[in-house]
Amino acid sequence: MAASDPVADMLAKVQNAAKVGHEKVDVPTSKMKLEIVKILKTEGYIKNFKKVQDDDGHSIIRIFLKYDDANKAVIHGMKKISTPGRRVYSGYRDLPRVYNGYGTLIISTSTGVTTGKKAAEKLVGGELICTVW
């Protein structure tokens, strides 16, 4: 069954896999998902990721989850902000803070997918995709 919101489906898969302690999770590939996973890697929420082919020849992203010394997931939560039926946009002055600055806002701008902090530095707003903490 195809998901009506592929990014929300990816976020749910990653969050659920982290909660039960899986080492890795596979999600179908898209440009948007790949950019989000790159941000998760640079912000330190996941160990690594790689793009591989599954048995049917489809391209997938294999995400390796990160845990702390007590085997607790580094990703405590992920929340989708914009949905296909309700797009949420914000200017750079009005970007929301995630857990008082401890979380990360992922935003799609005219210069590409980036974090909220980098978008504010570049003075660009855009569509709020999700938050991670």
Short mmCIF file of C-alpha atoms in Angstrom, two decimals:
data_model
loop_
_atom_site.label_atom_id
_atom_site.label_comp_id
_atom_site.label_asym_id
_atom_site.label_seq_id
_atom_site.Cartn_x
_atom_site.Cartn_y
_atom_site.Cartn_z
CA MET A 1 0.00 0.00 0.00
CA ALA A 2 1.39 3.38 -0.97
CA ALA A 3 1.58 6.05 1.71
CA SER A 4 -0.23 9.32 1.10
CA ASP A 5 2.53 11.16 2.99
CA PRO A 6 5.85 9.37 2.37
CA VAL A 7 7.89 11.68 4.65
CA ALA A 8 5.53 11.10 7.59
CA ASP A 9 5.73 7.36 6.90
CA MET A 10 9.54 7.53 7.01
CA LEU A 11 9.50 9.49 10.27
CA ALA A 12 7.13 6.96 11.86
CA LYS A 13 9.31 4.03 10.75
CA VAL A 14 12.47 5.60 12.16
CA GLN A 15 10.81 6.59 15.43
CA ASN A 16 9.22 3.16 15.94
CA ALA A 17 12.46 1.32 15.11
CA ALA A 18 14.36 3.51 17.59
CA LYS A 19 11.80 2.84 20.34
CA VAL A 20 12.12 -0.95 20.07
CA GLY A 21 15.92 -0.91 19.68
CA HIS A 22 16.48 -1.94 16.06
CA GLU A 23 19.95 -1.47 14.63
CA LYS A 24 18.73 -0.24 11.23
CA VAL A 25 15.58 0.59 9.30
CA ASP A 26 14.92 0.64 5.53
CA VAL A 27 12.76 3.27 3.83
CA PRO A 28 11.99 3.86 0.13
CA THR A 29 14.15 6.52 -1.50
CA SER A 30 13.13 10.00 -2.59
CA LYS A 31 15.09 13.24 -2.88
CA MET A 32 13.26 14.84 0.07
CA LYS A 33 13.80 11.80 2.33
CA LEU A 34 17.49 11.67 1.40
CA GLU A 35 17.95 15.34 2.34
CA ILE A 36 16.15 14.81 5.67
CA VAL A 37 18.34 11.78 6.46
CA LYS A 38 21.47 13.81 5.63
CA ILE A 39 20.37 16.43 8.16
CA LEU A 40 19.69 13.74 10.78
CA LYS A 41 23.25 12.48 10.21
CA THR A 42 24.91 15.90 10.48
CA GLU A 43 22.87 16.80 13.59
CA GLY A 44 23.94 13.54 15.27
CA TYR A 45 20.57 11.75 15.49
CA ILE A 46 21.65 8.70 13.46
CA LYS A 47 24.96 6.85 13.05
CA ASN A 48 24.97 6.59 9.29
CA PHE A 49 22.90 5.84 6.21
CA LYS A 50 23.46 4.39 2.78
CA LYS A 51 21.49 4.08 -0.41
CA VAL A 52 21.11 0.44 -1.50
CA GLN A 53 19.04 -1.72 -3.87
CA ASP A 54 16.50 -4.16 -2.41
CA ASP A 55 15.69 -7.60 -3.86
CA ASP A 56 13.22 -6.16 -6.39
CA GLY A 57 15.73 -3.62 -7.68
CA HIS A 58 14.09 -0.64 -5.97
CA SER A 59 16.33 1.94 -4.34
CA ILE A 60 16.05 2.21 -0.55
CA ILE A 61 17.76 4.22 2.20
CA ARG A 62 19.19 2.05 4.99
CA ILE A 63 19.34 4.16 8.16
CA PHE A 64 21.58 3.01 11.02
CA LEU A 65 20.13 4.21 14.31
CA LYS A 66 22.20 5.70 17.13
CA TYR A 67 21.96 4.81 20.82
CA ASP A 68 23.69 6.24 23.91
CA ASP A 69 25.74 4.32 26.51
CA ALA A 70 22.58 3.19 28.35
CA ASN A 71 21.11 1.79 25.07
CA LYS A 72 18.52 4.57 24.89
CA ALA A 73 17.71 5.94 21.45
CA VAL A 74 19.18 9.34 20.59
CA ILE A 75 15.93 10.17 18.77
CA HIS A 76 13.33 10.80 21.47
CA GLY A 77 10.62 11.97 19.08
CA MET A 78 9.82 13.18 15.59
CA LYS A 79 6.79 15.17 14.52
CA LYS A 80 5.60 16.07 11.03
CA ILE A 81 4.42 19.67 10.77
CA SER A 82 3.27 20.12 7.15
CA THR A 83 0.89 17.54 5.74
CA PRO A 84 -0.39 17.08 2.18
CA GLY A 85 -3.69 18.70 3.19
CA ARG A 86 -2.22 21.48 5.33
CA ARG A 87 1.06 23.09 4.34
CA VAL A 88 2.69 25.23 7.02
CA TYR A 89 5.03 28.05 5.99
CA SER A 90 7.06 30.44 8.09
CA GLY A 91 9.31 33.40 7.57
CA TYR A 92 12.80 33.34 9.05
CA ARG A 93 11.75 35.65 11.89
CA ASP A 94 8.90 33.37 13.00
CA LEU A 95 10.62 29.96 12.91
CA PRO A 96 9.55 27.91 15.95
CA ARG A 97 12.04 26.67 18.55
CA VAL A 98 12.08 22.92 19.24
CA TYR A 99 12.38 21.99 22.92
CA ASN A 100 13.83 25.40 23.76
CA GLY A 101 16.68 24.95 21.27
CA TYR A 102 17.57 21.33 22.11
CA GLY A 103 15.68 19.89 19.14
CA THR A 104 16.01 20.44 15.41
CA LEU A 105 13.56 21.98 12.98
CA ILE A 106 13.82 20.75 9.38
CA ILE A 107 12.60 23.25 6.79
CA SER A 108 12.36 23.27 2.99
CA THR A 109 13.57 26.62 1.65
CA SER A 110 14.25 28.05 -1.78
CA THR A 111 17.91 27.11 -1.23
CA GLY A 112 17.11 23.49 -0.34
CA VAL A 113 16.22 21.43 2.71
CA THR A 114 18.00 22.71 5.81
CA THR A 115 17.70 23.14 9.57
CA GLY A 116 15.81 26.03 11.13
CA LYS A 117 19.00 27.56 12.55
CA LYS A 118 20.76 27.59 9.17
CA ALA A 119 17.64 29.02 7.48
CA ALA A 120 17.52 31.84 10.05
CA GLU A 121 21.23 32.56 9.46
CA LYS A 122 20.61 32.75 5.69
CA LEU A 123 17.49 34.92 6.30
CA VAL A 124 15.19 32.56 4.38
CA GLY A 125 11.87 31.00 5.38
CA GLY A 126 9.96 28.16 3.84
CA GLU A 127 7.81 25.11 4.47
CA LEU A 128 8.18 23.54 7.91
CA ILE A 129 8.68 19.82 7.34
CA CYS A 130 9.27 18.28 10.77
CA THR A 131 10.84 18.56 14.19
CA VAL A 132 13.25 16.09 15.80
CA TRP A 133 14.29 15.96 19.44
#
